[in-house]
Amino acid sequence: MKTRAATVWFTPALRTLTTLLGAGAFGLGALAVFATENGPGAAALIVFGGVLLLLALLGSRIESLEFGGATLRIRAAAADRFALAEESELQGDMATARELRAEARTLLDAAGPIAADYSSVRGSMRPGASRTRALEGVVARARRLAQGQSFEPAEVLRWLRDGTAEERITALAMMQASPELRNFEATLAVIAHPLTPFEQYHAMRLALQMVDVLDAEQARRLAEAVEAQRGIRFRRDSGRTQLRKEILRKVRGRLQAR
């Protein structure tokens, strides 16, 4: 769970109300354990009350909460909803499919610690080798996430096209790890119009992975895009310079083989 501008909305009055509600729900749940046979209902009250009490205790210090891999479970639950939406659509139940996809997107939006870590590193460290290594560590986590869970390609594509800088780099890393998530047009757009050199570097890494499946026209457009970025952009960046050379070499080899 991630909260934004918590210092604005989490007022003392709201904290008091949250405490009272949490204590009441927790107390009712504990009483219900002994007074009723509704075990699931009692457990739900206890959990709900505990969450409210924790929220009241931490208040504006909450940035992101992960309980024993809760983030992964949230994403897995989102993937399940996308799968159920596909089944509902095949059965002709379009309304349920839309609702399930909306729920899945909400779950994905709620699980953003990787993007938050990327933002934190960029904001707290000076440019240089140390920051680049730290950012690469965040990107590696996003790759592992994509390898271990199923994601809706359209949602990841939305992050890359319309998301924040943090969501865009997360999407690029996930596409690097999972071929079914990749999109050539969006990747080419990032190479041509990157928000940061780091983002462009990872878009070029992704493009290099995609060369073998591109048609001739796409391969030519990719070569033109990376050539257009040379010069001032790459002058002091050996990483992107090397990637440009590798992409051009691979594209030429592919076109010559046709």
PDB file of C-alpha atoms in Angstrom:
ATOM      1  CA  MET A   1       0.000   0.000   0.000  1.00  0.00           C
ATOM      2  CA  LYS A   2       1.445   3.372  -1.001  1.00  0.00           C
ATOM      3  CA  THR A   3       0.188   6.771   0.065  1.00  0.00           C
ATOM      4  CA  ARG A   4       0.957  10.093  -1.537  1.00  0.00           C
ATOM      5  CA  ALA A   5       0.975  13.446   0.215  1.00  0.00           C
ATOM      6  CA  ALA A   6       0.141  11.686   3.449  1.00  0.00           C
ATOM      7  CA  THR A   7       1.042  14.731   5.513  1.00  0.00           C
ATOM      8  CA  VAL A   8      -1.874  16.540   3.865  1.00  0.00           C
ATOM      9  CA  TRP A   9      -4.669  14.037   4.238  1.00  0.00           C
ATOM     10  CA  PHE A  10      -3.718  12.128   7.393  1.00  0.00           C
ATOM     11  CA  THR A  11      -4.816  14.729   9.956  1.00  0.00           C
ATOM     12  CA  PRO A  12      -4.876  14.170  13.756  1.00  0.00           C
ATOM     13  CA  ALA A  13      -8.667  13.895  13.651  1.00  0.00           C
ATOM     14  CA  LEU A  14      -8.524  11.249  10.940  1.00  0.00           C
ATOM     15  CA  ARG A  15      -5.843   9.366  12.863  1.00  0.00           C
ATOM     16  CA  THR A  16      -8.069   9.347  15.956  1.00  0.00           C
ATOM     17  CA  LEU A  17     -11.042   8.113  13.933  1.00  0.00           C
ATOM     18  CA  THR A  18      -8.898   5.418  12.331  1.00  0.00           C
ATOM     19  CA  THR A  19      -7.687   4.298  15.746  1.00  0.00           C
ATOM     20  CA  LEU A  20     -11.231   4.042  17.086  1.00  0.00           C
ATOM     21  CA  LEU A  21     -12.489   2.157  14.055  1.00  0.00           C
ATOM     22  CA  GLY A  22      -9.506  -0.182  14.117  1.00  0.00           C
ATOM     23  CA  ALA A  23      -9.819  -0.896  17.807  1.00  0.00           C
ATOM     24  CA  GLY A  24     -13.565  -1.456  17.462  1.00  0.00           C
ATOM     25  CA  ALA A  25     -13.213  -3.838  14.515  1.00  0.00           C
ATOM     26  CA  PHE A  26     -10.395  -5.734  16.189  1.00  0.00           C
ATOM     27  CA  GLY A  27     -12.341  -6.015  19.438  1.00  0.00           C
ATOM     28  CA  LEU A  28     -15.516  -7.185  17.716  1.00  0.00           C
ATOM     29  CA  GLY A  29     -13.528  -9.745  15.756  1.00  0.00           C
ATOM     30  CA  ALA A  30     -11.864 -11.093  18.884  1.00  0.00           C
ATOM     31  CA  LEU A  31     -15.233 -11.280  20.667  1.00  0.00           C
ATOM     32  CA  ALA A  32     -16.831 -12.993  17.674  1.00  0.00           C
ATOM     33  CA  VAL A  33     -14.233 -15.741  17.787  1.00  0.00           C
ATOM     34  CA  PHE A  34     -15.687 -16.903  21.081  1.00  0.00           C
ATOM     35  CA  ALA A  35     -19.303 -15.768  20.752  1.00  0.00           C
ATOM     36  CA  THR A  36     -20.201 -16.936  17.236  1.00  0.00           C
ATOM     37  CA  GLU A  37     -19.505 -19.735  14.796  1.00  0.00           C
ATOM     38  CA  ASN A  38     -18.717 -17.343  11.949  1.00  0.00           C
ATOM     39  CA  GLY A  39     -14.992 -17.945  11.845  1.00  0.00           C
ATOM     40  CA  PRO A  40     -14.264 -16.247   8.496  1.00  0.00           C
ATOM     41  CA  GLY A  41     -16.232 -13.157   9.490  1.00  0.00           C
ATOM     42  CA  ALA A  42     -14.406 -12.883  12.799  1.00  0.00           C
ATOM     43  CA  ALA A  43     -11.052 -13.286  11.098  1.00  0.00           C
ATOM     44  CA  ALA A  44     -11.915 -10.592   8.569  1.00  0.00           C
ATOM     45  CA  LEU A  45     -12.791  -8.172  11.363  1.00  0.00           C
ATOM     46  CA  ILE A  46      -9.520  -8.886  13.138  1.00  0.00           C
ATOM     47  CA  VAL A  47      -7.462  -8.355   9.994  1.00  0.00           C
ATOM     48  CA  PHE A  48      -9.357  -5.186   9.058  1.00  0.00           C
ATOM     49  CA  GLY A  49      -8.977  -3.800  12.551  1.00  0.00           C
ATOM     50  CA  GLY A  50      -5.287  -4.630  12.610  1.00  0.00           C
ATOM     51  CA  VAL A  51      -4.687  -2.804   9.316  1.00  0.00           C
ATOM     52  CA  LEU A  52      -6.496   0.301  10.571  1.00  0.00           C
ATOM     53  CA  LEU A  53      -4.521   0.274  13.809  1.00  0.00           C
ATOM     54  CA  LEU A  54      -1.273  -0.052  11.910  1.00  0.00           C
ATOM     55  CA  LEU A  55      -2.269   2.832   9.636  1.00  0.00           C
ATOM     56  CA  ALA A  56      -3.071   4.982  12.652  1.00  0.00           C
ATOM     57  CA  LEU A  57       0.226   4.064  14.316  1.00  0.00           C
ATOM     58  CA  LEU A  58       2.458   4.791  11.309  1.00  0.00           C
ATOM     59  CA  GLY A  59       0.474   7.728   9.964  1.00  0.00           C
ATOM     60  CA  SER A  60       2.341   9.941   7.541  1.00  0.00           C
ATOM     61  CA  ARG A  61       5.475   7.795   7.756  1.00  0.00           C
ATOM     62  CA  ILE A  62       3.877   5.218   5.493  1.00  0.00           C
ATOM     63  CA  GLU A  63       5.602   5.071   2.135  1.00  0.00           C
ATOM     64  CA  SER A  64       5.172   1.445   1.146  1.00  0.00           C
ATOM     65  CA  LEU A  65       4.253  -1.656   3.115  1.00  0.00           C
ATOM     66  CA  GLU A  66       5.295  -5.163   2.154  1.00  0.00           C
ATOM     67  CA  PHE A  67       4.229  -8.041   4.400  1.00  0.00           C
ATOM     68  CA  GLY A  68       6.078 -11.241   3.524  1.00  0.00           C
ATOM     69  CA  GLY A  69       6.074 -10.575  -0.198  1.00  0.00           C
ATOM     70  CA  ALA A  70       2.692  -8.865  -0.232  1.00  0.00           C
ATOM     71  CA  THR A  71       3.658  -6.933  -3.348  1.00  0.00           C
ATOM     72  CA  LEU A  72       4.179 -10.136  -5.286  1.00  0.00           C
ATOM     73  CA  ARG A  73       0.875 -11.476  -4.035  1.00  0.00           C
ATOM     74  CA  ILE A  74      -0.881  -8.290  -5.135  1.00  0.00           C
ATOM     75  CA  ARG A  75       0.575  -8.628  -8.621  1.00  0.00           C
ATOM     76  CA  ALA A  76      -0.293 -12.324  -8.732  1.00  0.00           C
ATOM     77  CA  ALA A  77      -3.865 -11.448  -7.761  1.00  0.00           C
ATOM     78  CA  ALA A  78      -3.959  -8.884 -10.565  1.00  0.00           C
ATOM     79  CA  ALA A  79      -2.741 -11.507 -13.040  1.00  0.00           C
ATOM     80  CA  ASP A  80      -5.499 -13.870 -11.858  1.00  0.00           C
ATOM     81  CA  ARG A  81      -8.087 -11.166 -12.482  1.00  0.00           C
ATOM     82  CA  PHE A  82      -6.781 -10.548 -15.987  1.00  0.00           C
ATOM     83  CA  ALA A  83      -7.061 -14.291 -16.681  1.00  0.00           C
ATOM     84  CA  LEU A  84     -10.607 -14.380 -15.320  1.00  0.00           C
ATOM     85  CA  ALA A  85     -11.450 -11.359 -17.455  1.00  0.00           C
ATOM     86  CA  GLU A  86     -10.302 -13.230 -20.559  1.00  0.00           C
ATOM     87  CA  GLU A  87     -12.508 -16.191 -19.613  1.00  0.00           C
ATOM     88  CA  SER A  88     -15.489 -13.908 -19.003  1.00  0.00           C
ATOM     89  CA  GLU A  89     -14.955 -12.245 -22.366  1.00  0.00           C
ATOM     90  CA  LEU A  90     -14.836 -15.598 -24.145  1.00  0.00           C
ATOM     91  CA  GLN A  91     -18.140 -16.474 -22.476  1.00  0.00           C
ATOM     92  CA  GLY A  92     -19.652 -13.234 -23.697  1.00  0.00           C
ATOM     93  CA  ASP A  93     -19.842 -11.575 -20.284  1.00  0.00           C
ATOM     94  CA  MET A  94     -18.262  -8.251 -21.267  1.00  0.00           C
ATOM     95  CA  ALA A  95     -19.412  -6.363 -18.171  1.00  0.00           C
ATOM     96  CA  THR A  96     -17.691  -8.791 -15.814  1.00  0.00           C
ATOM     97  CA  ALA A  97     -14.572  -8.729 -17.999  1.00  0.00           C
ATOM     98  CA  ARG A  98     -14.401  -4.938 -17.733  1.00  0.00           C
ATOM     99  CA  GLU A  99     -14.858  -5.035 -13.975  1.00  0.00           C
ATOM    100  CA  LEU A 100     -12.141  -7.667 -13.544  1.00  0.00           C
ATOM    101  CA  ARG A 101      -9.683  -5.700 -15.678  1.00  0.00           C
ATOM    102  CA  ALA A 102     -10.429  -2.555 -13.695  1.00  0.00           C
ATOM    103  CA  GLU A 103      -9.769  -4.435 -10.451  1.00  0.00           C
ATOM    104  CA  ALA A 104      -6.513  -5.805 -11.861  1.00  0.00           C
ATOM    105  CA  ARG A 105      -5.308  -2.369 -12.900  1.00  0.00           C
ATOM    106  CA  THR A 106      -6.114  -1.026  -9.452  1.00  0.00           C
ATOM    107  CA  LEU A 107      -4.072  -3.819  -7.875  1.00  0.00           C
ATOM    108  CA  LEU A 108      -1.125  -3.111 -10.160  1.00  0.00           C
ATOM    109  CA  ASP A 109      -1.282   0.596  -9.377  1.00  0.00           C
ATOM    110  CA  ALA A 110      -1.180  -0.258  -5.673  1.00  0.00           C
ATOM    111  CA  ALA A 111       2.071  -2.231  -5.984  1.00  0.00           C
ATOM    112  CA  GLY A 112       4.745   0.248  -6.950  1.00  0.00           C
ATOM    113  CA  PRO A 113       7.785  -0.204  -4.693  1.00  0.00           C
ATOM    114  CA  ILE A 114      10.138  -0.783  -7.622  1.00  0.00           C
ATOM    115  CA  ALA A 115       9.141   2.490  -9.245  1.00  0.00           C
ATOM    116  CA  ALA A 116       9.360   4.212  -5.857  1.00  0.00           C
ATOM    117  CA  ASP A 117      12.871   2.864  -5.296  1.00  0.00           C
ATOM    118  CA  TYR A 118      13.942   4.113  -8.720  1.00  0.00           C
ATOM    119  CA  SER A 119      12.637   7.576  -7.891  1.00  0.00           C
ATOM    120  CA  SER A 120      14.316   7.531  -4.494  1.00  0.00           C
ATOM    121  CA  VAL A 121      17.721   6.570  -5.903  1.00  0.00           C
ATOM    122  CA  ARG A 122      17.584   9.195  -8.640  1.00  0.00           C
ATOM    123  CA  GLY A 123      16.534  11.874  -6.179  1.00  0.00           C
ATOM    124  CA  SER A 124      18.985  11.075  -3.394  1.00  0.00           C
ATOM    125  CA  MET A 125      22.235  10.259  -5.238  1.00  0.00           C
ATOM    126  CA  ARG A 126      24.456  12.388  -7.439  1.00  0.00           C
ATOM    127  CA  PRO A 127      24.943  11.334 -11.068  1.00  0.00           C
ATOM    128  CA  GLY A 128      27.814   8.931 -11.444  1.00  0.00           C
ATOM    129  CA  ALA A 129      28.872   5.310 -11.371  1.00  0.00           C
ATOM    130  CA  SER A 130      27.467   4.651  -7.891  1.00  0.00           C
ATOM    131  CA  ARG A 131      24.013   5.924  -8.802  1.00  0.00           C
ATOM    132  CA  THR A 132      24.051   3.980 -12.063  1.00  0.00           C
ATOM    133  CA  ARG A 133      24.867   0.766 -10.170  1.00  0.00           C
ATOM    134  CA  ALA A 134      22.050   1.445  -7.701  1.00  0.00           C
ATOM    135  CA  LEU A 135      19.600   2.112 -10.529  1.00  0.00           C
ATOM    136  CA  GLU A 136      20.682  -1.083 -12.287  1.00  0.00           C
ATOM    137  CA  GLY A 137      19.844  -2.959  -9.108  1.00  0.00           C
ATOM    138  CA  VAL A 138      16.291  -1.578  -9.199  1.00  0.00           C
ATOM    139  CA  VAL A 139      15.965  -2.517 -12.879  1.00  0.00           C
ATOM    140  CA  ALA A 140      17.175  -6.053 -12.119  1.00  0.00           C
ATOM    141  CA  ARG A 141      14.380  -6.401  -9.552  1.00  0.00           C
ATOM    142  CA  ALA A 142      11.823  -5.413 -12.185  1.00  0.00           C
ATOM    143  CA  ARG A 143      13.213  -8.057 -14.543  1.00  0.00           C
ATOM    144  CA  ARG A 144      12.938 -10.752 -11.861  1.00  0.00           C
ATOM    145  CA  LEU A 145       9.364  -9.664 -11.175  1.00  0.00           C
ATOM    146  CA  ALA A 146       8.416 -10.085 -14.838  1.00  0.00           C
ATOM    147  CA  GLN A 147      10.049 -13.512 -14.940  1.00  0.00           C
ATOM    148  CA  GLY A 148       8.180 -14.728 -11.877  1.00  0.00           C
ATOM    149  CA  GLN A 149       4.696 -13.352 -12.550  1.00  0.00           C
ATOM    150  CA  SER A 150       2.244 -12.994 -15.431  1.00  0.00           C
ATOM    151  CA  PHE A 151       1.348  -9.479 -16.569  1.00  0.00           C
ATOM    152  CA  GLU A 152      -1.111  -8.030 -19.029  1.00  0.00           C
ATOM    153  CA  PRO A 153       0.927  -6.707 -22.021  1.00  0.00           C
ATOM    154  CA  ALA A 154      -1.495  -3.809 -22.534  1.00  0.00           C
ATOM    155  CA  GLU A 155      -0.957  -2.629 -18.972  1.00  0.00           C
ATOM    156  CA  VAL A 156       2.839  -2.729 -19.226  1.00  0.00           C
ATOM    157  CA  LEU A 157       2.603  -0.921 -22.564  1.00  0.00           C
ATOM    158  CA  ARG A 158       0.483   1.763 -20.904  1.00  0.00           C
ATOM    159  CA  TRP A 159       3.241   2.293 -18.316  1.00  0.00           C
ATOM    160  CA  LEU A 160       5.806   2.774 -21.079  1.00  0.00           C
ATOM    161  CA  ARG A 161       3.709   5.100 -23.218  1.00  0.00           C
ATOM    162  CA  ASP A 162       1.831   7.148 -20.641  1.00  0.00           C
ATOM    163  CA  GLY A 163       3.483   6.465 -17.288  1.00  0.00           C
ATOM    164  CA  THR A 164       5.853   8.405 -15.086  1.00  0.00           C
ATOM    165  CA  ALA A 165       9.623   8.140 -15.528  1.00  0.00           C
ATOM    166  CA  GLU A 166       9.592   5.448 -12.830  1.00  0.00           C
ATOM    167  CA  GLU A 167       6.851   3.436 -14.521  1.00  0.00           C
ATOM    168  CA  ARG A 168       8.561   3.750 -17.896  1.00  0.00           C
ATOM    169  CA  ILE A 169      11.865   2.302 -16.694  1.00  0.00           C
ATOM    170  CA  THR A 170       9.970  -0.467 -14.881  1.00  0.00           C
ATOM    171  CA  ALA A 171       8.131  -1.315 -18.107  1.00  0.00           C
ATOM    172  CA  LEU A 172      11.371  -1.380 -20.112  1.00  0.00           C
ATOM    173  CA  ALA A 173      12.970  -3.760 -17.618  1.00  0.00           C
ATOM    174  CA  MET A 174       9.933  -6.045 -17.650  1.00  0.00           C
ATOM    175  CA  MET A 175       9.926  -6.101 -21.455  1.00  0.00           C
ATOM    176  CA  GLN A 176      13.613  -7.026 -21.425  1.00  0.00           C
ATOM    177  CA  ALA A 177      12.806 -10.036 -19.256  1.00  0.00           C
ATOM    178  CA  SER A 178       9.562 -11.140 -20.911  1.00  0.00           C
ATOM    179  CA  PRO A 179       9.295 -11.303 -24.748  1.00  0.00           C
ATOM    180  CA  GLU A 180       5.481 -11.434 -24.709  1.00  0.00           C
ATOM    181  CA  LEU A 181       5.409  -7.953 -23.140  1.00  0.00           C
ATOM    182  CA  ARG A 182       7.538  -6.272 -25.823  1.00  0.00           C
ATOM    183  CA  ASN A 183       6.324  -3.582 -28.194  1.00  0.00           C
ATOM    184  CA  PHE A 184       8.521  -2.301 -31.010  1.00  0.00           C
ATOM    185  CA  GLU A 185       6.778   1.029 -31.663  1.00  0.00           C
ATOM    186  CA  ALA A 186       6.854   2.078 -28.013  1.00  0.00           C
ATOM    187  CA  THR A 187      10.497   1.053 -27.679  1.00  0.00           C
ATOM    188  CA  LEU A 188      11.446   3.047 -30.772  1.00  0.00           C
ATOM    189  CA  ALA A 189       9.626   6.089 -29.380  1.00  0.00           C
ATOM    190  CA  VAL A 190      11.661   5.939 -26.162  1.00  0.00           C
ATOM    191  CA  ILE A 191      14.917   5.708 -28.114  1.00  0.00           C
ATOM    192  CA  ALA A 192      13.947   8.782 -30.134  1.00  0.00           C
ATOM    193  CA  HIS A 193      12.491  10.787 -27.230  1.00  0.00           C
ATOM    194  CA  PRO A 194      13.928   9.545 -23.907  1.00  0.00           C
ATOM    195  CA  LEU A 195      13.283  11.236 -20.591  1.00  0.00           C
ATOM    196  CA  THR A 196      16.786  10.354 -19.361  1.00  0.00           C
ATOM    197  CA  PRO A 197      19.996   8.849 -20.784  1.00  0.00           C
ATOM    198  CA  PHE A 198      19.473   5.856 -18.467  1.00  0.00           C
ATOM    199  CA  GLU A 199      16.037   5.257 -19.961  1.00  0.00           C
ATOM    200  CA  GLN A 200      17.390   5.519 -23.490  1.00  0.00           C
ATOM    201  CA  TYR A 201      20.149   3.044 -22.682  1.00  0.00           C
ATOM    202  CA  HIS A 202      17.615   0.454 -21.526  1.00  0.00           C
ATOM    203  CA  ALA A 203      15.348   1.097 -24.517  1.00  0.00           C
ATOM    204  CA  MET A 204      18.361   0.394 -26.744  1.00  0.00           C
ATOM    205  CA  ARG A 205      19.126  -2.782 -24.790  1.00  0.00           C
ATOM    206  CA  LEU A 206      15.550  -3.878 -25.350  1.00  0.00           C
ATOM    207  CA  ALA A 207      15.738  -3.029 -29.062  1.00  0.00           C
ATOM    208  CA  LEU A 208      18.898  -5.117 -29.409  1.00  0.00           C
ATOM    209  CA  GLN A 209      16.996  -8.084 -27.969  1.00  0.00           C
ATOM    210  CA  MET A 210      14.206  -7.549 -30.517  1.00  0.00           C
ATOM    211  CA  VAL A 211      16.280  -7.289 -33.705  1.00  0.00           C
ATOM    212  CA  ASP A 212      15.925 -10.967 -34.618  1.00  0.00           C
ATOM    213  CA  VAL A 213      12.115 -10.769 -34.776  1.00  0.00           C
ATOM    214  CA  LEU A 214      11.817  -7.457 -36.647  1.00  0.00           C
ATOM    215  CA  ASP A 215      10.792  -7.280 -40.270  1.00  0.00           C
ATOM    216  CA  ALA A 216      12.992  -5.430 -42.779  1.00  0.00           C
ATOM    217  CA  GLU A 217      11.130  -2.130 -42.452  1.00  0.00           C
ATOM    218  CA  GLN A 218      11.244  -2.186 -38.663  1.00  0.00           C
ATOM    219  CA  ALA A 219      14.961  -3.047 -38.716  1.00  0.00           C
ATOM    220  CA  ARG A 220      15.689  -0.094 -41.019  1.00  0.00           C
ATOM    221  CA  ARG A 221      13.683   2.284 -38.804  1.00  0.00           C
ATOM    222  CA  LEU A 222      15.575   1.091 -35.749  1.00  0.00           C
ATOM    223  CA  ALA A 223      18.931   1.665 -37.459  1.00  0.00           C
ATOM    224  CA  GLU A 224      17.852   5.166 -38.482  1.00  0.00           C
ATOM    225  CA  ALA A 225      16.674   5.961 -34.957  1.00  0.00           C
ATOM    226  CA  VAL A 226      19.925   4.967 -33.230  1.00  0.00           C
ATOM    227  CA  GLU A 227      22.007   6.724 -35.894  1.00  0.00           C
ATOM    228  CA  ALA A 228      20.008   9.903 -35.341  1.00  0.00           C
ATOM    229  CA  GLN A 229      20.911   9.835 -31.650  1.00  0.00           C
ATOM    230  CA  ARG A 230      24.690   9.735 -32.071  1.00  0.00           C
ATOM    231  CA  GLY A 231      26.910  12.748 -31.600  1.00  0.00           C
ATOM    232  CA  ILE A 232      26.114  15.017 -28.659  1.00  0.00           C
ATOM    233  CA  ARG A 233      23.887  12.483 -26.911  1.00  0.00           C
ATOM    234  CA  PHE A 234      26.453   9.674 -27.013  1.00  0.00           C
ATOM    235  CA  ARG A 235      29.686  11.674 -26.924  1.00  0.00           C
ATOM    236  CA  ARG A 236      30.627  10.749 -23.372  1.00  0.00           C
ATOM    237  CA  ASP A 237      28.448   7.678 -22.950  1.00  0.00           C
ATOM    238  CA  SER A 238      30.380   4.541 -23.842  1.00  0.00           C
ATOM    239  CA  GLY A 239      27.441   2.296 -22.925  1.00  0.00           C
ATOM    240  CA  ARG A 240      25.044   3.786 -25.469  1.00  0.00           C
ATOM    241  CA  THR A 241      27.797   4.135 -28.035  1.00  0.00           C
ATOM    242  CA  GLN A 242      28.542   0.424 -27.781  1.00  0.00           C
ATOM    243  CA  LEU A 243      24.859  -0.461 -27.964  1.00  0.00           C
ATOM    244  CA  ARG A 244      24.467   1.661 -31.097  1.00  0.00           C
ATOM    245  CA  LYS A 245      27.308  -0.242 -32.755  1.00  0.00           C
ATOM    246  CA  GLU A 246      25.850  -3.617 -31.737  1.00  0.00           C
ATOM    247  CA  ILE A 247      22.373  -2.715 -32.989  1.00  0.00           C
ATOM    248  CA  LEU A 248      23.699  -1.493 -36.352  1.00  0.00           C
ATOM    249  CA  ARG A 249      25.897  -4.556 -36.793  1.00  0.00           C
ATOM    250  CA  LYS A 250      23.013  -6.898 -36.023  1.00  0.00           C
ATOM    251  CA  VAL A 251      20.575  -5.016 -38.239  1.00  0.00           C
ATOM    252  CA  ARG A 252      22.997  -5.045 -41.176  1.00  0.00           C
ATOM    253  CA  GLY A 253      23.580  -8.767 -40.752  1.00  0.00           C
ATOM    254  CA  ARG A 254      19.851  -9.413 -40.666  1.00  0.00           C
ATOM    255  CA  LEU A 255      19.150  -7.309 -43.759  1.00  0.00           C
ATOM    256  CA  GLN A 256      22.026  -8.895 -45.704  1.00  0.00           C
ATOM    257  CA  ALA A 257      20.711 -12.358 -44.878  1.00  0.00           C
ATOM    258  CA  ARG A 258      17.381 -11.646 -46.553  1.00  0.00           C
TER     259      ARG A 258
END
